[in-house]
Coordinates of C-alpha atoms in Angstrom, one line a residue:
M1 CA 0.2 0.0 -0.8
R2 CA 1.5 3.2 -0.6
A3 CA -0.5 6.9 1.7
V4 CA 0.3 10.4 0.6
V5 CA 0.3 11.3 3.4
Q6 CA -0.3 15.9 4.0
R7 CA -0.6 17.9 7.0
V8 CA -3.1 20.5 7.0
T9 CA -6.0 22.4 8.7
E10 CA -8.3 21.7 6.0
A11 CA -9.8 19.9 3.2
R12 CA -12.7 18.5 2.1
V13 CA -13.8 16.1 -1.0
T14 CA -16.5 16.9 -2.5
V15 CA -19.0 15.1 -5.8
A16 CA -20.9 15.8 -7.9
G17 CA -20.7 19.6 -6.0
E18 CA -22.2 17.6 -2.7
T19 CA -19.4 18.1 0.3
V20 CA -18.9 13.8 1.2
G21 CA -15.8 14.0 3.4
A22 CA -14.4 16.8 5.3
I23 CA -11.8 18.4 8.7
E24 CA -10.4 20.5 10.2
G25 CA -7.1 20.9 11.3
P26 CA -4.5 20.5 12.5
G27 CA -5.0 16.7 10.5
L28 CA -3.8 14.2 8.0
C29 CA -5.1 14.1 4.2
V30 CA -4.9 10.5 2.8
L31 CA -4.4 9.7 -0.1
V32 CA -4.3 6.2 -0.5
G33 CA -3.5 3.4 -3.4
V34 CA -3.4 -0.3 -3.3
T35 CA -1.3 -2.6 -5.6
H36 CA -2.3 -6.6 -6.3
D37 CA -0.4 -7.8 -3.8
D38 CA -1.9 -5.8 -0.6
T39 CA -3.5 -7.5 2.7
P40 CA -5.7 -6.6 5.5
A41 CA -2.3 -7.1 8.0
K42 CA -0.8 -4.8 5.3
A43 CA -4.2 -1.8 5.4
A44 CA -4.2 -2.7 9.4
Q45 CA -0.6 -1.5 9.2
L46 CA -0.5 1.8 7.5
A47 CA -3.5 2.6 9.9
R48 CA -0.9 2.3 13.0
K49 CA 1.7 4.1 10.6
L50 CA -0.7 6.8 10.1
W51 CA -1.7 7.5 13.4
T52 CA 0.9 7.6 15.1
L53 CA 3.5 10.3 12.1
R54 CA 4.3 12.0 14.2
L55 CA 3.9 15.0 11.3
L56 CA 1.5 17.3 13.3
P57 CA 3.0 21.0 14.9
A58 CA 5.4 20.3 17.7
N59 CA 4.6 20.8 21.6
A60 CA 5.9 22.3 24.0
E61 CA 8.3 20.5 24.7
G62 CA 9.3 20.9 20.5
V63 CA 7.8 17.6 20.0
E64 CA 6.2 16.8 17.0
Q65 CA 2.9 15.2 17.6
S66 CA 0.3 12.9 15.6
C67 CA -3.1 12.4 15.3
S68 CA -3.2 9.4 18.5
D69 CA -1.6 12.2 20.4
L70 CA -3.8 15.5 19.4
G71 CA -7.2 13.5 19.0
A72 CA -6.4 15.1 14.9
P73 CA -8.9 14.2 12.4
L74 CA -7.7 12.1 8.6
L75 CA -9.4 12.3 5.9
V76 CA -8.7 9.0 3.8
I77 CA -9.3 9.0 -0.4
S78 CA -8.9 6.2 -2.4
Q79 CA -6.7 7.1 -5.4
F80 CA -5.3 4.3 -7.5
T81 CA -3.2 6.9 -9.4
L82 CA -0.7 6.6 -6.9
Y83 CA 0.0 3.3 -8.6
G84 CA 0.3 4.9 -11.5
D85 CA 4.2 3.7 -13.8
A86 CA 5.2 7.2 -17.2
R87 CA 8.3 6.2 -16.9
K88 CA 8.1 5.2 -20.2
G89 CA 6.6 7.3 -23.6
R90 CA 4.1 10.1 -22.5
R91 CA 0.7 8.6 -21.2
P92 CA 1.5 6.2 -18.1
T93 CA 0.1 2.6 -17.1
W94 CA -2.3 1.6 -14.1
N95 CA -1.0 -2.2 -14.1
A96 CA 0.8 -2.5 -11.1
A97 CA -3.0 -0.7 -9.4
A98 CA -5.6 -3.3 -8.0
P99 CA -8.5 -3.9 -9.8
G100 CA -11.2 -2.3 -7.6
P101 CA -12.9 -5.4 -5.6
V102 CA -9.9 -5.7 -4.7
A103 CA -9.2 -2.3 -3.3
E104 CA -12.0 -1.2 -2.1
P105 CA -12.4 -3.7 0.8
L106 CA -8.5 -3.0 1.9
V107 CA -8.9 1.2 2.1
D108 CA -12.4 0.3 4.2
E109 CA -9.9 -2.0 6.4
V110 CA -7.5 1.0 6.8
V111 CA -10.7 3.8 7.5
A112 CA -12.0 0.4 10.1
Q113 CA -9.0 0.1 12.0
L114 CA -8.4 4.0 12.3
R115 CA -11.4 3.9 13.6
A116 CA -10.8 0.6 15.5
L117 CA -8.0 2.6 16.7
G118 CA -9.9 5.7 17.8
A119 CA -9.6 7.9 15.2
K120 CA -12.0 10.2 13.3
V121 CA -12.4 9.5 9.6
E122 CA -13.7 10.9 6.8
T123 CA -13.2 9.8 4.0
G124 CA -14.5 10.6 0.3
R125 CA -16.2 8.0 -2.2
F126 CA -14.7 5.2 -3.9
G127 CA -14.8 5.2 -7.9
A128 CA -16.2 8.3 -7.7
D129 CA -14.7 11.6 -10.2
M130 CA -14.0 13.6 -7.1
Q131 CA -12.7 17.2 -6.6
V132 CA -10.7 17.6 -3.1
A133 CA -9.3 20.6 -1.8
L134 CA -7.3 21.3 1.4
V135 CA -4.9 24.0 3.4
N136 CA -1.9 22.2 2.8
D137 CA 0.2 22.8 6.8
G138 CA 3.5 23.8 5.9
P139 CA 3.5 22.9 3.5
F140 CA 4.1 19.0 4.0
T141 CA 4.2 16.2 2.9
V142 CA 5.1 12.5 2.3
L143 CA 4.9 9.6 1.0
V144 CA 4.6 6.1 3.6
E145 CA 5.2 2.4 1.9
V146 CA 3.9 -0.5 3.8

């Protein structure tokens, strides 16, 4: 699994003009991609990493904080294009991206595992034409792979 994680002060995802998920920060906007050999165990591992990753502003002692430290929200959005490959030619291939019937339950598992850890999680809508709006805080963006 692959995730692009952005520290945000706010983020929202809309589908056909309707807001389907939104958070107020500090928090994380997470784009999640699934490949063919991903498993529920990897989804759980990614959820634990997202919940405890110290990407949020430092506390009074100067230590960066995690969503678990602050109870900060996450907006999780499926993103098959994270496994696009544009090394050759001018058109990316999507061969490494898992098909919807494989990917959707694994993205749902990331969300379920985050919620089981105590996270407030909003989501996009799998397979929909989504518009994502966010204010990247920093800017601060990292790539996480498990």
